[in-house]
Short mmCIF file of C-alpha atoms in Angstrom, two decimals:
data_model
loop_
_atom_site.label_atom_id
_atom_site.label_comp_id
_atom_site.label_asym_id
_atom_site.label_seq_id
_atom_site.Cartn_x
_atom_site.Cartn_y
_atom_site.Cartn_z
CA MET A 1 -0.20 0.10 -0.15
CA LEU A 2 2.74 2.41 1.09
CA ARG A 3 4.14 1.69 -1.93
CA ARG A 4 1.96 2.85 -4.36
CA VAL A 5 1.76 6.26 -3.01
CA LEU A 6 5.72 6.39 -3.35
CA VAL A 7 5.52 8.25 -6.85
CA PRO A 8 3.21 10.81 -6.51
CA LEU A 9 4.46 11.80 -2.92
CA LEU A 10 8.14 11.93 -4.35
CA ALA A 11 7.21 14.20 -6.52
CA LEU A 12 5.46 16.43 -4.61
CA LEU A 13 8.19 16.94 -1.76
CA LEU A 14 10.60 16.97 -4.35
CA THR A 15 9.45 19.53 -6.51
CA GLY A 16 6.91 21.44 -4.19
CA ALA A 17 4.28 21.67 -6.84
CA VAL A 18 0.75 21.44 -4.02
CA ALA A 19 1.36 21.75 -0.85
CA THR A 20 0.20 19.05 1.36
CA PRO A 21 0.66 17.69 4.54
CA ALA A 22 3.33 15.40 3.30
CA ALA A 23 5.20 17.86 0.61
CA GLN A 24 5.07 20.48 3.70
CA ALA A 25 7.65 18.37 5.58
CA SER A 26 10.85 20.71 5.62
CA SER A 27 12.92 19.13 8.15
CA PRO A 28 15.58 15.82 7.78
CA GLY A 29 13.87 13.07 10.05
CA ASP A 30 10.16 14.40 9.22
CA LEU A 31 7.46 11.39 8.64
CA LEU A 32 6.13 11.76 5.47
CA GLU A 33 4.09 8.57 5.88
CA GLN A 34 3.87 5.44 7.83
CA HIS A 35 1.96 2.20 7.72
CA ARG A 36 1.85 -0.59 9.82
CA VAL A 37 2.64 -4.17 8.25
CA THR A 38 4.30 -7.55 9.13
CA ALA A 39 7.48 -8.53 9.29
CA ILE A 40 9.13 -11.73 8.90
CA VAL A 41 11.51 -12.63 12.32
CA PRO A 42 12.23 -14.84 14.76
CA ALA A 43 10.82 -12.19 17.62
CA PRO A 44 7.60 -11.05 18.09
CA VAL A 45 7.75 -7.77 16.95
CA GLN A 46 4.81 -4.60 16.14
CA ALA A 47 6.03 -3.44 12.46
CA TRP A 48 6.15 -0.25 10.62
CA GLU A 49 6.87 0.79 6.71
CA LEU A 50 7.90 4.10 6.83
CA LEU A 51 8.77 7.32 4.33
CA TYR A 52 11.00 10.30 5.35
CA GLN A 53 12.77 13.26 4.55
CA SER A 54 16.39 13.30 4.31
CA THR A 55 18.85 14.38 3.07
CA SER A 56 20.95 13.62 -0.39
CA ALA A 57 25.03 13.87 -0.84
CA THR A 58 24.84 17.41 -1.68
CA GLY A 59 22.84 18.53 0.79
CA LYS A 60 19.08 18.85 -1.20
CA ALA A 61 16.02 17.37 0.17
CA ASN A 62 14.86 13.37 -0.41
CA ALA A 63 12.37 10.84 0.46
CA VAL A 64 13.63 7.52 1.85
CA SER A 65 12.00 4.74 2.64
CA GLY A 66 12.81 2.01 5.96
CA ILE A 67 11.03 0.21 8.40
CA LEU A 68 10.90 0.22 12.28
CA LEU A 69 10.66 -3.23 14.24
CA VAL A 70 9.33 -2.73 18.08
CA PRO A 71 9.54 -5.97 19.80
CA SER A 72 6.70 -6.67 22.34
CA ILE A 73 9.16 -7.82 25.16
CA PRO A 74 8.79 -5.17 27.88
CA TRP A 75 11.57 -2.50 28.44
CA THR A 76 10.92 -1.02 32.39
CA LYS A 77 14.88 0.09 32.21
CA GLY A 78 13.94 3.37 31.26
CA PRO A 79 13.14 4.93 27.58
CA ARG A 80 13.90 1.68 25.32
CA PRO A 81 16.98 1.57 23.01
CA LEU A 82 16.55 2.09 19.44
CA ILE A 83 18.95 1.02 17.46
CA THR A 84 19.72 2.67 13.86
CA TYR A 85 20.54 -0.33 11.55
CA ALA A 86 22.48 0.13 8.42
CA VAL A 87 22.48 -3.42 5.77
CA GLY A 88 25.18 -4.03 3.97
CA THR A 89 25.43 -4.48 0.17
CA HIS A 90 21.96 -5.91 -0.69
CA GLY A 91 21.98 -4.33 -4.75
CA LEU A 92 20.38 -1.39 -6.25
CA GLY A 93 16.64 -3.14 -7.19
CA ASP A 94 14.04 -2.11 -4.99
CA GLN A 95 12.71 -5.54 -4.31
CA CYS A 96 16.50 -5.86 -2.45
CA ALA A 97 15.82 -3.42 0.21
CA PRO A 98 15.46 -4.58 3.55
CA SER A 99 11.88 -3.40 4.06
CA VAL A 100 11.01 -5.53 1.36
CA LYS A 101 13.00 -8.55 2.16
CA LEU A 102 11.95 -8.04 5.83
CA GLN A 103 8.31 -8.54 4.57
CA ASN A 104 8.88 -11.22 3.05
CA GLY A 105 11.21 -13.27 5.09
CA THR A 106 13.97 -13.33 2.83
CA GLU A 107 16.41 -10.80 4.79
CA ASN A 108 19.88 -12.32 5.19
CA GLU A 109 21.33 -10.30 7.97
CA VAL A 110 17.75 -11.37 10.39
CA ALA A 111 20.11 -13.03 12.80
CA ILE A 112 21.72 -10.13 14.09
CA ILE A 113 18.48 -8.20 14.04
CA SER A 114 16.81 -10.40 16.05
CA GLN A 115 19.67 -10.34 18.58
CA ALA A 116 18.91 -6.92 19.29
CA LEU A 117 15.05 -6.91 19.13
CA TYR A 118 15.45 -10.64 21.80
CA LYS A 119 17.36 -7.71 23.86
CA GLY A 120 13.97 -5.45 24.13
CA TRP A 121 15.66 -3.01 21.76
CA ALA A 122 13.68 -1.30 18.90
CA VAL A 123 15.38 -1.49 15.55
CA VAL A 124 14.90 0.45 13.01
CA LEU A 125 16.39 -0.21 8.91
CA THR A 126 16.91 2.60 6.14
CA ASP A 127 16.10 1.52 2.89
CA TYR A 128 18.97 4.27 1.30
CA GLU A 129 18.73 6.73 -1.46
CA GLY A 130 16.68 4.81 -3.78
CA LEU A 131 16.50 1.61 -2.36
CA GLY A 132 12.94 0.91 -2.05
CA THR A 133 11.89 4.59 -3.83
CA PRO A 134 12.07 5.75 -7.36
CA GLY A 135 15.64 6.91 -8.80
CA THR A 136 18.67 4.91 -8.60
CA HIS A 137 20.08 3.73 -5.45
CA THR A 138 22.90 6.10 -4.43
CA TYR A 139 25.09 3.02 -3.78
CA ALA A 140 28.78 3.60 -1.64
CA VAL A 141 27.95 6.72 -1.28
CA GLY A 142 28.44 7.45 2.49
CA GLN A 143 27.68 11.20 2.91
CA SER A 144 23.82 10.53 1.56
CA GLU A 145 24.04 6.68 3.98
CA GLY A 146 24.87 7.88 6.50
CA ARG A 147 22.17 11.45 6.60
CA ALA A 148 19.13 7.84 5.92
CA VAL A 149 20.60 6.31 9.05
CA LEU A 150 20.48 9.08 11.24
CA ASP A 151 17.45 10.00 9.86
CA ALA A 152 15.91 6.98 9.96
CA ALA A 153 16.17 6.99 14.22
CA ARG A 154 14.50 10.40 13.61
CA ALA A 155 11.46 9.17 12.18
CA ALA A 156 11.41 6.58 14.10
CA TYR A 157 10.67 8.44 17.39
CA LYS A 158 7.68 10.37 15.35
CA VAL A 159 6.12 7.11 14.59
CA PRO A 160 2.71 6.94 17.03
CA GLY A 161 1.76 4.16 19.42
CA THR A 162 5.74 2.87 19.52
CA GLY A 163 6.34 3.98 23.12
CA LEU A 164 9.10 5.08 21.81
CA SER A 165 10.99 8.07 23.67
CA SER A 166 13.21 10.52 21.86
CA ASP A 167 15.96 10.79 24.54
CA GLY A 168 16.53 7.38 24.76
CA PRO A 169 19.82 5.77 23.58
CA VAL A 170 20.15 5.23 20.30
CA GLY A 171 23.43 2.89 18.71
CA VAL A 172 24.18 2.36 15.36
CA PHE A 173 25.02 -0.45 13.21
CA GLY A 174 26.60 -1.75 10.45
CA TYR A 175 28.94 -3.79 8.62
CA SER A 176 30.56 -3.74 4.55
CA GLN A 177 28.43 -0.86 2.99
CA GLY A 178 26.34 -0.79 6.66
CA GLY A 179 29.36 -0.02 8.02
CA GLN A 180 30.20 2.97 5.48
CA ALA A 181 26.97 3.47 6.64
CA ALA A 182 27.60 3.60 10.44
CA ALA A 183 30.78 5.27 10.24
CA PHE A 184 29.64 8.39 8.26
CA ALA A 185 26.27 8.63 10.63
CA GLY A 186 28.90 8.49 13.54
CA GLU A 187 30.64 11.79 11.99
CA LEU A 188 28.14 13.62 11.09
CA GLN A 189 25.79 13.31 14.09
CA GLY A 190 27.61 16.00 15.51
CA GLY A 191 26.42 18.66 13.03
CA TYR A 192 23.34 16.95 11.03
CA ALA A 193 21.11 15.38 14.01
CA PRO A 194 22.84 16.53 17.54
CA ASP A 195 19.38 16.10 19.01
CA LEU A 196 19.59 12.58 18.75
CA ASN A 197 21.53 10.58 21.75
CA VAL A 198 24.05 8.28 19.91
CA VAL A 199 25.73 6.42 22.61
CA GLY A 200 28.01 4.04 20.14
CA VAL A 201 28.43 3.87 16.36
CA ALA A 202 29.23 -0.25 15.79
CA THR A 203 30.74 -0.02 12.89
CA GLY A 204 32.34 -3.21 10.86
CA GLY A 205 34.12 -4.52 7.19
CA VAL A 206 34.64 -0.43 6.04
CA PRO A 207 35.32 0.85 2.71
CA ALA A 208 36.62 3.54 4.54
CA ASP A 209 38.82 4.92 1.13
CA LEU A 210 37.06 4.19 -1.61
CA ASN A 211 40.02 4.20 -3.93
CA ALA A 212 41.56 1.80 -2.19
CA VAL A 213 38.94 -0.41 -2.33
CA MET A 214 37.59 -0.17 -6.65
CA LYS A 215 41.45 -0.52 -7.08
CA SER A 216 41.83 -4.03 -4.81
CA ASN A 217 38.49 -5.19 -6.57
CA ASP A 218 39.68 -3.74 -9.96
CA GLY A 219 39.57 -7.43 -11.76
CA GLY A 220 38.33 -8.94 -9.32
CA ALA A 221 35.70 -11.93 -8.37
CA ALA A 222 33.45 -9.28 -6.99
CA PHE A 223 33.88 -7.28 -9.76
CA GLY A 224 30.53 -6.28 -10.17
CA LEU A 225 30.53 -4.44 -6.93
CA VAL A 226 32.68 -1.20 -8.80
CA LEU A 227 30.24 -0.98 -11.65
CA GLY A 228 27.50 -0.85 -8.63
CA ALA A 229 29.68 1.73 -6.53
CA ALA A 230 30.18 3.94 -10.44
CA LEU A 231 26.89 3.97 -11.19
CA GLY A 232 25.66 5.11 -6.82
CA LEU A 233 28.27 8.01 -7.08
CA SER A 234 27.80 9.19 -9.90
CA THR A 235 24.16 9.32 -9.25
CA ALA A 236 24.85 11.05 -6.78
CA TYR A 237 27.11 13.26 -7.89
CA PRO A 238 25.45 13.73 -11.72
CA GLU A 239 28.54 16.13 -12.48
CA VAL A 240 30.78 12.84 -12.02
CA PRO A 241 31.40 11.44 -15.55
CA PHE A 242 29.95 7.39 -15.86
CA ALA A 243 26.87 6.78 -18.10
CA SER A 244 28.35 9.37 -20.77
CA VAL A 245 31.60 7.10 -21.20
CA LEU A 246 30.22 3.51 -21.12
CA ASN A 247 30.81 1.77 -24.12
CA SER A 248 28.52 -0.88 -25.40
CA ARG A 249 29.59 -3.51 -22.93
CA GLY A 250 29.08 -1.06 -20.17
CA LYS A 251 25.73 0.35 -20.93
CA ALA A 252 24.77 -2.79 -21.69
CA THR A 253 26.09 -4.35 -18.42
CA VAL A 254 25.06 -1.24 -16.23
CA GLU A 255 21.32 -1.55 -17.30
CA LYS A 256 21.31 -4.99 -15.89
CA ILE A 257 22.58 -4.37 -12.33
CA LYS A 258 20.04 -1.98 -11.94
CA ASP A 259 17.76 -4.49 -11.29
CA TYR A 260 20.00 -6.88 -9.51
CA CYS A 261 20.75 -7.73 -5.12
CA THR A 262 23.54 -8.36 -3.76
CA ILE A 263 25.05 -11.97 -5.52
CA ALA A 264 23.81 -11.06 -8.87
CA LEU A 265 25.01 -7.87 -8.36
CA GLY A 266 29.32 -9.30 -7.61
CA ALA A 267 28.66 -11.59 -9.89
CA ALA A 268 27.99 -9.44 -12.63
CA ALA A 269 30.82 -9.56 -14.76
CA PRO A 270 33.90 -11.44 -12.62
CA PHE A 271 37.51 -10.83 -13.13
CA SER A 272 36.48 -7.98 -15.63
CA ARG A 273 38.00 -4.64 -15.39
CA LEU A 274 36.47 -1.12 -15.14
CA ARG A 275 38.19 0.03 -18.53
CA ASP A 276 36.55 -2.46 -20.06
CA PHE A 277 33.38 -1.06 -19.62
CA VAL A 278 34.12 2.53 -20.48
CA THR A 279 35.84 4.22 -23.39
CA ASP A 280 38.21 6.41 -20.76
CA PRO A 281 40.46 3.93 -19.27
CA ASP A 282 41.38 6.58 -16.83
CA ILE A 283 37.73 7.48 -15.76
CA VAL A 284 38.87 7.10 -11.64
CA SER A 285 41.60 9.65 -11.90
CA ASP A 286 39.06 11.91 -13.40
CA PRO A 287 39.05 15.10 -10.60
CA ARG A 288 35.19 15.20 -10.85
CA TRP A 289 35.45 11.44 -9.74
CA GLN A 290 38.55 12.26 -7.20
CA LYS A 291 36.71 15.33 -5.26
CA ARG A 292 33.61 13.33 -4.73
CA LEU A 293 35.71 10.42 -3.53
CA ALA A 294 37.17 12.60 -1.31
CA GLU A 295 34.37 13.43 -0.21
CA ASN A 296 33.00 9.90 1.05
CA TYR A 297 36.74 8.96 2.57
CA ALA A 298 35.81 8.40 6.37
CA GLY A 299 38.06 9.35 8.78
CA THR A 300 38.29 13.31 9.24
CA ILE A 301 34.99 13.85 11.08
CA LYS A 302 36.12 12.97 15.40
CA PRO A 303 32.89 10.76 16.18
CA LYS A 304 31.26 12.35 18.95
CA ALA A 305 29.91 8.83 20.06
CA PRO A 306 32.66 5.70 21.48
CA VAL A 307 33.06 3.43 18.35
CA PHE A 308 33.70 -0.18 17.68
CA LEU A 309 35.89 -0.72 14.72
CA TYR A 310 36.34 -4.22 13.65
CA HIS A 311 37.77 -6.25 10.46
CA ALA A 312 38.31 -9.33 9.77
CA GLN A 313 41.91 -10.70 8.62
CA LEU A 314 41.39 -11.83 5.31
CA ASP A 315 39.25 -9.54 4.23
CA GLU A 316 38.71 -9.86 -0.51
CA LEU A 317 36.26 -7.06 -0.28
CA ILE A 318 37.69 -4.15 1.83
CA PRO A 319 41.65 -5.01 2.64
CA LEU A 320 42.33 -5.08 6.16
CA ALA A 321 44.55 -2.27 5.10
CA VAL A 322 41.76 0.08 4.84
CA GLY A 323 40.08 -1.03 8.33
CA LYS A 324 43.22 -0.19 10.02
CA GLY A 325 43.77 2.87 7.87
CA LEU A 326 40.17 4.52 9.18
CA LEU A 327 41.62 3.12 12.85
CA ALA A 328 44.59 5.33 12.82
CA ARG A 329 42.85 8.38 11.84
CA TYR A 330 40.23 8.02 14.28
CA LYS A 331 43.14 7.68 16.34
CA ALA A 332 44.82 10.60 15.63
CA LEU A 333 41.11 13.05 15.72
CA GLY A 334 41.02 12.12 19.52
CA ALA A 335 38.27 9.57 19.15
CA THR A 336 37.32 6.86 21.53
CA VAL A 337 37.71 3.82 19.60
CA THR A 338 37.66 -0.20 20.52
CA TRP A 339 39.76 -2.01 17.70
CA ALA A 340 38.74 -6.22 16.47
CA GLU A 341 40.32 -7.65 14.14
CA TYR A 342 39.50 -11.39 13.55
CA PRO A 343 42.24 -13.92 12.12
CA LEU A 344 41.71 -16.16 9.37
CA LEU A 345 38.02 -15.11 8.82
CA GLU A 346 37.18 -13.41 4.86
CA HIS A 347 34.48 -10.55 4.80
CA ILE A 348 31.07 -12.58 5.39
CA GLY A 349 33.04 -14.11 8.25
CA GLY A 350 33.81 -11.45 10.12
CA VAL A 351 30.57 -10.08 10.33
CA SER A 352 29.39 -13.76 10.96
CA VAL A 353 31.92 -13.79 14.24
CA GLY A 354 32.02 -9.79 14.57
CA GLY A 355 28.48 -8.45 14.36
CA PRO A 356 27.70 -10.33 17.56
CA VAL A 357 30.15 -9.01 18.95
CA ALA A 358 29.48 -5.59 18.21
CA MET A 359 25.90 -5.98 19.25
CA GLU A 360 26.91 -6.70 22.79
CA TRP A 361 29.14 -4.16 22.46
CA LEU A 362 26.11 -1.38 22.02
CA GLY A 363 24.48 -3.02 25.03
CA THR A 364 27.25 -2.19 27.28
CA LYS A 365 26.95 1.41 26.34
CA PHE A 366 23.24 1.59 27.19
#
């Protein structure tokens, strides 16, 4: 039901053509629409599908969807904690959005989500910009992801009947793409969302340096993720050349991946290189690319809240050196950081082992 109104609602919000209650929303985190739904998770919950206002990477108002889960477990220790949860790579198609997958029982991160729910914590998940809403998902763009994560928490507090209190503690959780989103949420929170009582940021497998991550995956088995990131970056920043320099193979492949979820996206063009899809083999060196990649380089702002940062030693997608680089930058900024490094584990192993530990760490902050 909610998705049937998204297109006209977004048109009203973003063009301001007609003055309606939804269109009049003017602040990040304003709730534009909410609808009770059924979420398929092990823990008994009440669930709401959300549409809320957020901010794009270039500072423009946008509308983002998500889902709020409030457990039926009573909470008597003050305001119920809220986890604003940033999922890892789900893909580019709207059917890949966590709000969709939680309703049809296919959400692959449900175990860690349920860990929080069984503790009595509420969980809100953003779909990110363009995932679950009209337009292309701005995949791998931390500036928009971080704001979407923070505004999801703001919107959750405005849903009637949840029993949530806006002065309650907020924890930020994310891994991989979600780790990027969580890291940027932690960095941006002090200036962008000081009203939120963020008490901890748990972030792992963070693609903190997109230049290094793209270089590492160029020619790799999951090269499709590089194409997805290039599409996401050029969507967020229209001046960044990508569509205009695609060759025939590039155009055909990019058109296909727009509807792909995680596995199909990663496997879209195994062991290919970006130069195989564009007419300019040195495209990433373009100053317009480098300017925007620099804006999405994590570790330039001190997070206000304590950070739990973790990484798998054998991560084949996000090199360990990228995680250690972020750790060094946070320490240089004077941030409070707890570091965990997991030996003999690859990317998925990192969240399988580190994710539950990170969630427990957030509990110590509540």
